[in-house]
mmCIF file of N, CA and C in Angstrom:
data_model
loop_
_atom_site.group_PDB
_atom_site.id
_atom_site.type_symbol
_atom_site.label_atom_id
_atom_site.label_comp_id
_atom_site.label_asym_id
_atom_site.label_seq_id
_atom_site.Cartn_x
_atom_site.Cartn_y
_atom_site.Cartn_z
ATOM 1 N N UNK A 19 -10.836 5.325 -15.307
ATOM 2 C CA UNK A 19 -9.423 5.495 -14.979
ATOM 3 C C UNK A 19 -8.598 4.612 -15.915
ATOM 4 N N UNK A 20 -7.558 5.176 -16.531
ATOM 5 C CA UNK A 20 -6.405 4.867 -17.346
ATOM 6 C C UNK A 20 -5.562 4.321 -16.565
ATOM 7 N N UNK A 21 -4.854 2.883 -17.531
ATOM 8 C CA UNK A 21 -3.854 2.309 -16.444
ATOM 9 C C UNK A 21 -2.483 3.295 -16.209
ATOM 10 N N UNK A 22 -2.428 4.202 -17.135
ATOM 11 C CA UNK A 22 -1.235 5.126 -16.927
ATOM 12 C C UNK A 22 -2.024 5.729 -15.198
ATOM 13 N N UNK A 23 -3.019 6.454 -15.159
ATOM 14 C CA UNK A 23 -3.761 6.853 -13.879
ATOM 15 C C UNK A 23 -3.575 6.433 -12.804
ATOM 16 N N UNK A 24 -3.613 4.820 -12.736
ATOM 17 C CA UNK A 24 -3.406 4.046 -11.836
ATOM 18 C C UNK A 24 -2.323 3.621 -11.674
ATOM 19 N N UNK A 25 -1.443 3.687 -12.370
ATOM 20 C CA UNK A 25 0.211 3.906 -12.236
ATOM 21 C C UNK A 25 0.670 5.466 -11.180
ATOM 22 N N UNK A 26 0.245 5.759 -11.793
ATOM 23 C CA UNK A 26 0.501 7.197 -11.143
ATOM 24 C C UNK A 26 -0.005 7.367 -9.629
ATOM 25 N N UNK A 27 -1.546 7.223 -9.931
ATOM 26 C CA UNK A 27 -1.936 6.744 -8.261
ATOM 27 C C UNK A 27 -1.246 5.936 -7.657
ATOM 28 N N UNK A 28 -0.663 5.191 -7.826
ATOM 29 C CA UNK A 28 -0.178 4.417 -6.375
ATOM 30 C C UNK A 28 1.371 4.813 -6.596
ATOM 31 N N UNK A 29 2.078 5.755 -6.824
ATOM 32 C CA UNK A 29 3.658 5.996 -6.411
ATOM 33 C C UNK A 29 4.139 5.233 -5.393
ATOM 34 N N UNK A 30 5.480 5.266 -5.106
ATOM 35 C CA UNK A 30 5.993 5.245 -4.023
ATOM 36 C C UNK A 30 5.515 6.106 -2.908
ATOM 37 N N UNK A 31 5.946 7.334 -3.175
ATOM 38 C CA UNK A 31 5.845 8.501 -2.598
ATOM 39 C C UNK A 31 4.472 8.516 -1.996
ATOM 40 N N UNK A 32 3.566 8.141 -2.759
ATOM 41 C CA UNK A 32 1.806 7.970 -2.094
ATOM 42 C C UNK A 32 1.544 7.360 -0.939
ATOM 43 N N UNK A 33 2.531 5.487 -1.395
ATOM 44 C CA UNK A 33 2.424 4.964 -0.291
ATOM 45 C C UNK A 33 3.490 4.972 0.774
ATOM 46 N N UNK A 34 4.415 5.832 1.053
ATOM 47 C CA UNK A 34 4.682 6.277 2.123
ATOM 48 C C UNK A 34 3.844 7.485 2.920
ATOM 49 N N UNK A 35 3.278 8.208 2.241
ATOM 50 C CA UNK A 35 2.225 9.303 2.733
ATOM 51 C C UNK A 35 1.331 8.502 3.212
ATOM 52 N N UNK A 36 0.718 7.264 2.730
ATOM 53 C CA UNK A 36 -0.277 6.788 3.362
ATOM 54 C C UNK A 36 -0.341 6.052 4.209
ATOM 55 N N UNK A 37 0.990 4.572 4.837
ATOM 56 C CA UNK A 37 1.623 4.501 5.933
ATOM 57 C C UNK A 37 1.977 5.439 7.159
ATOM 58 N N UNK A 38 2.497 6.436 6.541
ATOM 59 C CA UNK A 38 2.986 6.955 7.602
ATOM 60 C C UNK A 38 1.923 8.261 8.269
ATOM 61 N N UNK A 39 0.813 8.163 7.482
ATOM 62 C CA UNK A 39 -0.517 9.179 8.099
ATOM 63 C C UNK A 39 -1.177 7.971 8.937
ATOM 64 N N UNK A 40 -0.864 6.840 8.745
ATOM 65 C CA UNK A 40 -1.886 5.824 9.741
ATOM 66 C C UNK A 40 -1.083 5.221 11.170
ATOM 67 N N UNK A 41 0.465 5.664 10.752
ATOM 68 C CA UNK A 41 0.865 5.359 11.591
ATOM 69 C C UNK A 41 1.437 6.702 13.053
ATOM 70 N N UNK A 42 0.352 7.416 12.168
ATOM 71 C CA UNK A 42 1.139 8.913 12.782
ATOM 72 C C UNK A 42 2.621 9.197 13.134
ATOM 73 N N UNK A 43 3.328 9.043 11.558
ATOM 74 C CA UNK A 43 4.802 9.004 11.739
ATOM 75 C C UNK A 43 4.896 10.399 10.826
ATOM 76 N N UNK A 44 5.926 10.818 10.883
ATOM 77 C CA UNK A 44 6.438 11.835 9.498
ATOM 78 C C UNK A 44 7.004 10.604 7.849
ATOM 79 N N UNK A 45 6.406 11.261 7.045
ATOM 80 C CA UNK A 45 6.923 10.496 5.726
ATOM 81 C C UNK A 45 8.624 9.630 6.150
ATOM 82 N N UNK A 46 9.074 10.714 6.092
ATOM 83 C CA UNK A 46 10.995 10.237 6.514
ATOM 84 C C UNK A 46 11.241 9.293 7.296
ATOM 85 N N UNK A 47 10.291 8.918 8.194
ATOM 86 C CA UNK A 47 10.437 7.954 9.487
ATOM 87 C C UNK A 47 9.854 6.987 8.484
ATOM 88 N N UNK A 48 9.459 6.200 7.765
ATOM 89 C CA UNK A 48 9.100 4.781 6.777
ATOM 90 C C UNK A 48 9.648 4.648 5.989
ATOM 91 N N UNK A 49 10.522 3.790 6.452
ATOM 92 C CA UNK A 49 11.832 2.841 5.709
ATOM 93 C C UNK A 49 11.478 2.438 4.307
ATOM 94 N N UNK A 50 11.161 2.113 3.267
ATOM 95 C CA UNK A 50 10.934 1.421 2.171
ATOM 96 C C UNK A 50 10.593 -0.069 1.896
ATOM 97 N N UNK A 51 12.161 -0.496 2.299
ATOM 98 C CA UNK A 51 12.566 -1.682 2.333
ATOM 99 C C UNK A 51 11.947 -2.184 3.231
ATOM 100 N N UNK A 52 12.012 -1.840 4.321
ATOM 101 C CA UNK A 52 11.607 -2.650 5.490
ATOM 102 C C UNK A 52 10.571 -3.327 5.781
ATOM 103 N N UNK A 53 10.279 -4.504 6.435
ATOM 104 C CA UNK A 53 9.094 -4.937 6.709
ATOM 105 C C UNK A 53 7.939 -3.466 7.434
ATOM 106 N N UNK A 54 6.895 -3.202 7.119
ATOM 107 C CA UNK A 54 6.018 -2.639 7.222
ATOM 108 C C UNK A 54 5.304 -3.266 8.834
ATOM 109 N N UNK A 55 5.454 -3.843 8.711
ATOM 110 C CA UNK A 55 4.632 -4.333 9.862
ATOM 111 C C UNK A 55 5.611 -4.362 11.151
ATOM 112 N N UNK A 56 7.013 -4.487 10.734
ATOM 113 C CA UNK A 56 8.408 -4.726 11.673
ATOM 114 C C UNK A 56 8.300 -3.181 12.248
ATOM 115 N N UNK A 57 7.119 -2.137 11.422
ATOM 116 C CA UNK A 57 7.720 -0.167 11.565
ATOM 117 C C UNK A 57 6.348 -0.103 12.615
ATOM 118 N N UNK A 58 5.219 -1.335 12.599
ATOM 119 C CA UNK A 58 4.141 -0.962 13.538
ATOM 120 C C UNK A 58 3.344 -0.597 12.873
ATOM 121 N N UNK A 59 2.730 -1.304 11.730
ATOM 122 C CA UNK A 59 1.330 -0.835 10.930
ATOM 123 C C UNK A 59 1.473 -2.709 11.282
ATOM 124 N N UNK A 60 -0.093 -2.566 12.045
ATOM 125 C CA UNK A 60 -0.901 -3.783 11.805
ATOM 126 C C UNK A 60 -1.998 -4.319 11.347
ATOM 127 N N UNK A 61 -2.671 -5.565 11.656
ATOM 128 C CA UNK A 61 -3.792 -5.729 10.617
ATOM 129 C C UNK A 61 -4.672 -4.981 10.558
ATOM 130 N N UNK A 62 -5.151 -3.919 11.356
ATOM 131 C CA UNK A 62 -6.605 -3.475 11.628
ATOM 132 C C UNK A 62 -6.201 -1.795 10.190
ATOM 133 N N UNK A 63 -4.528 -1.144 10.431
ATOM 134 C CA UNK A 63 -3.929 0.036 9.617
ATOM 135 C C UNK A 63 -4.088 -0.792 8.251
ATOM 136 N N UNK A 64 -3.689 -1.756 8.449
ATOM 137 C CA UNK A 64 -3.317 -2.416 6.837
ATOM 138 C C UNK A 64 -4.957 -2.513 5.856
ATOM 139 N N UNK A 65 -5.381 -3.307 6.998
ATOM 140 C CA UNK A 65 -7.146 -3.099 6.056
ATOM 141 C C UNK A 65 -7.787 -1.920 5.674
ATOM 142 N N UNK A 66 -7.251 -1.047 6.782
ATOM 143 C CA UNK A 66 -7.529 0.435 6.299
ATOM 144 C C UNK A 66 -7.242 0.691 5.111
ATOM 145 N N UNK A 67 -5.683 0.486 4.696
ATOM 146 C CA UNK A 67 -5.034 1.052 3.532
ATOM 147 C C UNK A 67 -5.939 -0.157 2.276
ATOM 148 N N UNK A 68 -6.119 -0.983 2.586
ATOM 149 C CA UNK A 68 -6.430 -1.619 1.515
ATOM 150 C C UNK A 68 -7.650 -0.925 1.061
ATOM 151 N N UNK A 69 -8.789 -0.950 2.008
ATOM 152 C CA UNK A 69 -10.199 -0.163 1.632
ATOM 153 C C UNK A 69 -9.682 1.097 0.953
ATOM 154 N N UNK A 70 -9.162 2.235 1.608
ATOM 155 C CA UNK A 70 -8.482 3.408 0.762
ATOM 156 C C UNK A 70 -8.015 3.080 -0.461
ATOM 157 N N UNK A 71 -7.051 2.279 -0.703
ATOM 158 C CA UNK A 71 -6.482 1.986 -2.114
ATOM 159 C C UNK A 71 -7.770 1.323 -2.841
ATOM 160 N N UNK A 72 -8.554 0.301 -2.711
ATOM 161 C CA UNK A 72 -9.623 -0.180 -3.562
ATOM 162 C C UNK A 72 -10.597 0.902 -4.286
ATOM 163 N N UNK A 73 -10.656 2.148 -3.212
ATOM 164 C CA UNK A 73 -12.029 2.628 -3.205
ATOM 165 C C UNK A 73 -11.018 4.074 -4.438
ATOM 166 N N UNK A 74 -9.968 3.443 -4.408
ATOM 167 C CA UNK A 74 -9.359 4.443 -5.495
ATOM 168 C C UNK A 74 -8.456 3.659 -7.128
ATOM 169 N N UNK A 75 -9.532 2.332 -6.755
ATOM 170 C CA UNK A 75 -9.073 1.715 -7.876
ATOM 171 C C UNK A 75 -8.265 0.555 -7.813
ATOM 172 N N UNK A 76 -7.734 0.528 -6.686
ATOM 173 C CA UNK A 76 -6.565 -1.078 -6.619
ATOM 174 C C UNK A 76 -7.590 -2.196 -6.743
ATOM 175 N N UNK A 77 -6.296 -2.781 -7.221
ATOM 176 C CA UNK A 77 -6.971 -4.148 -7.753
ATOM 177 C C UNK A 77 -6.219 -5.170 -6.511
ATOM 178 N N UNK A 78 -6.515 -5.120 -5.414
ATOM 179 C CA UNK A 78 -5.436 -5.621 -4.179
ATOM 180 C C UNK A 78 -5.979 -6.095 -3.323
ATOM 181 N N UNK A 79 -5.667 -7.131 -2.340
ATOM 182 C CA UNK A 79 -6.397 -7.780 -1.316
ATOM 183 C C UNK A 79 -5.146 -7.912 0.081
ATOM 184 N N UNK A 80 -5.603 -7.585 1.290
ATOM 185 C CA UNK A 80 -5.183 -7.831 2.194
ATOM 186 C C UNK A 80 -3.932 -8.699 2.328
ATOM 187 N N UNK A 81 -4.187 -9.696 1.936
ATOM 188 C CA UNK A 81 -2.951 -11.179 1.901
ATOM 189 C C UNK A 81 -2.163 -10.440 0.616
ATOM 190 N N UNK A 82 -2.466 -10.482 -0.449
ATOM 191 C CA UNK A 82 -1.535 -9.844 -1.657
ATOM 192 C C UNK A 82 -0.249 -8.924 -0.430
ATOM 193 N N UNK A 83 -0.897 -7.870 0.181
ATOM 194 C CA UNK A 83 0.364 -7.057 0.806
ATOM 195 C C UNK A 83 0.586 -7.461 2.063
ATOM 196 N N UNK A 84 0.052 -8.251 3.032
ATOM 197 C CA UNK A 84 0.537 -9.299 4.021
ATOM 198 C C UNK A 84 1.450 -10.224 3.591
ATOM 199 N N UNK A 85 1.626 -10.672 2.693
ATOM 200 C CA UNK A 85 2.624 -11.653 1.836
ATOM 201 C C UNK A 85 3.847 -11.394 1.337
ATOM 202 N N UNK A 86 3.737 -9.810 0.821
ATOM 203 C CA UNK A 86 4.788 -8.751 0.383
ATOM 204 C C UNK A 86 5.180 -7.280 1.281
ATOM 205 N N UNK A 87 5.331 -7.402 2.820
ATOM 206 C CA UNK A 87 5.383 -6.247 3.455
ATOM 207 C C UNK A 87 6.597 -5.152 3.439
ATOM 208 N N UNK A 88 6.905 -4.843 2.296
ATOM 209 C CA UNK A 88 7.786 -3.906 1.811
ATOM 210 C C UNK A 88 6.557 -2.451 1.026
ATOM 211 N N UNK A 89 7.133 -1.836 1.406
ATOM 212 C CA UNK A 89 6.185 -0.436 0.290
ATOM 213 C C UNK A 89 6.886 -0.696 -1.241
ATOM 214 N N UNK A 90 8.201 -1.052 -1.502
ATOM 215 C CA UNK A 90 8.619 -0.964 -2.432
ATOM 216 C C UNK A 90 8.240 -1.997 -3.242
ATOM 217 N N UNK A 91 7.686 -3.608 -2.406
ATOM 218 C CA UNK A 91 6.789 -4.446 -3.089
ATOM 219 C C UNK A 91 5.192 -4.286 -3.318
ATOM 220 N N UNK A 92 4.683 -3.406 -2.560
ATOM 221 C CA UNK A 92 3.385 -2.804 -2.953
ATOM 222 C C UNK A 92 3.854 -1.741 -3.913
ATOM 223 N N UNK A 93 4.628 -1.685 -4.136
ATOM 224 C CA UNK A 93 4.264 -0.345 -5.240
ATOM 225 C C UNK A 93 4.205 -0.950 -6.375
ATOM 226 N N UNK A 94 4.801 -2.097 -6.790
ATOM 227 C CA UNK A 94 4.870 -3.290 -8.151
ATOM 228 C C UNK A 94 3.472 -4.145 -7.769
ATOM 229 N N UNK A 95 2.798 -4.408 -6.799
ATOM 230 C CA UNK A 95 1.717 -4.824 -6.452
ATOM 231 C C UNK A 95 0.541 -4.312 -7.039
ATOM 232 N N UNK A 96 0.142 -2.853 -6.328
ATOM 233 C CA UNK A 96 -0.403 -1.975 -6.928
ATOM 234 C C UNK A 96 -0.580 -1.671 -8.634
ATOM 235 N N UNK A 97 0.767 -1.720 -9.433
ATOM 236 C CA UNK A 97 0.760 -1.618 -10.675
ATOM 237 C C UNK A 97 -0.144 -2.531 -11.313
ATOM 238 N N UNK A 98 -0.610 -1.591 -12.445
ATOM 239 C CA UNK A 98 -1.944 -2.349 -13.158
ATOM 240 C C UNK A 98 -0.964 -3.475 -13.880
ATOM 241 N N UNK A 99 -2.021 -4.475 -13.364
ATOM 242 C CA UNK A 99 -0.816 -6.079 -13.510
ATOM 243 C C UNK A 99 -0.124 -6.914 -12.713
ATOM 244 N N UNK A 100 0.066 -5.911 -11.692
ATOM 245 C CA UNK A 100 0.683 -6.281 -10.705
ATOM 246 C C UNK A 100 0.486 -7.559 -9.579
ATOM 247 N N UNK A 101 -0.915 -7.626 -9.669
ATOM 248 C CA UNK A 101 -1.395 -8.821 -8.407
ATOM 249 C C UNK A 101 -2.343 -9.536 -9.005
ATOM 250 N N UNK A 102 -2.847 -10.430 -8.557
ATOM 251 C CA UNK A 102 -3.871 -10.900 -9.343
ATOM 252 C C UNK A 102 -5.284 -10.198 -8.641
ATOM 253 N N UNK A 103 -6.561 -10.245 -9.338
ATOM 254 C CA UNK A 103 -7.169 -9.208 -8.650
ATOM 255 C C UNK A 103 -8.046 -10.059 -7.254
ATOM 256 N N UNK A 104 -8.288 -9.407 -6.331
ATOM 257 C CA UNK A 104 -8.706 -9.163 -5.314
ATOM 258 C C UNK A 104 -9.881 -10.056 -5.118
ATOM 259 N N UNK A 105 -10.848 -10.166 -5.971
ATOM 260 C CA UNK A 105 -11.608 -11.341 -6.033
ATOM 261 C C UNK A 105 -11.431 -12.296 -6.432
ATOM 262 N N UNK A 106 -10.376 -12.744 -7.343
ATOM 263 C CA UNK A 106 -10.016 -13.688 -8.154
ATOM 264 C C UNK A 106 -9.532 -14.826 -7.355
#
């Protein structure tokens, strides 16, 4: 996978599809801005998303997006570059 690839994989748009399928919301109902966790995704949804995003390439750890609970700060998270990596 190309970092253009992995740019692309993690959109915005992705990670509201993928919030809001764990939270059994419609896309439109997940704010952006908002604290993520303030909309009712908690630790047990969040580890979910992290395993999903890893197992598709993120370079991301739990605390990285516990630290930053905006989608619009995971989406600069996500970007290749974006976090430091996950084991590190």
């Amino acid at each position: 996978m190309t970092e253009n690839d992995s740019e692309q994989m993690f959109t915005l748009e992705r990670l509201v599809r993928d919030v809001a399928e764990v939270l059994y919301l419609d896309p439109d109902e997940i704010a952006v801005d908002e604290n993520v966790l303030d909309q009712g995704l908690d630790s047990i949804r969040l580890m979910t998303l992290v395993e999903t995003w890893r197992a598709d390439g993120a370079q991301i750890s739990f605390v990285d997006l516990a630290e930053r609970p905006t989608l619009t700060e995971w989406t600069g998270l996500l970007a290749p570059g974006g976090a430091p990596r996950a084991d590190a």
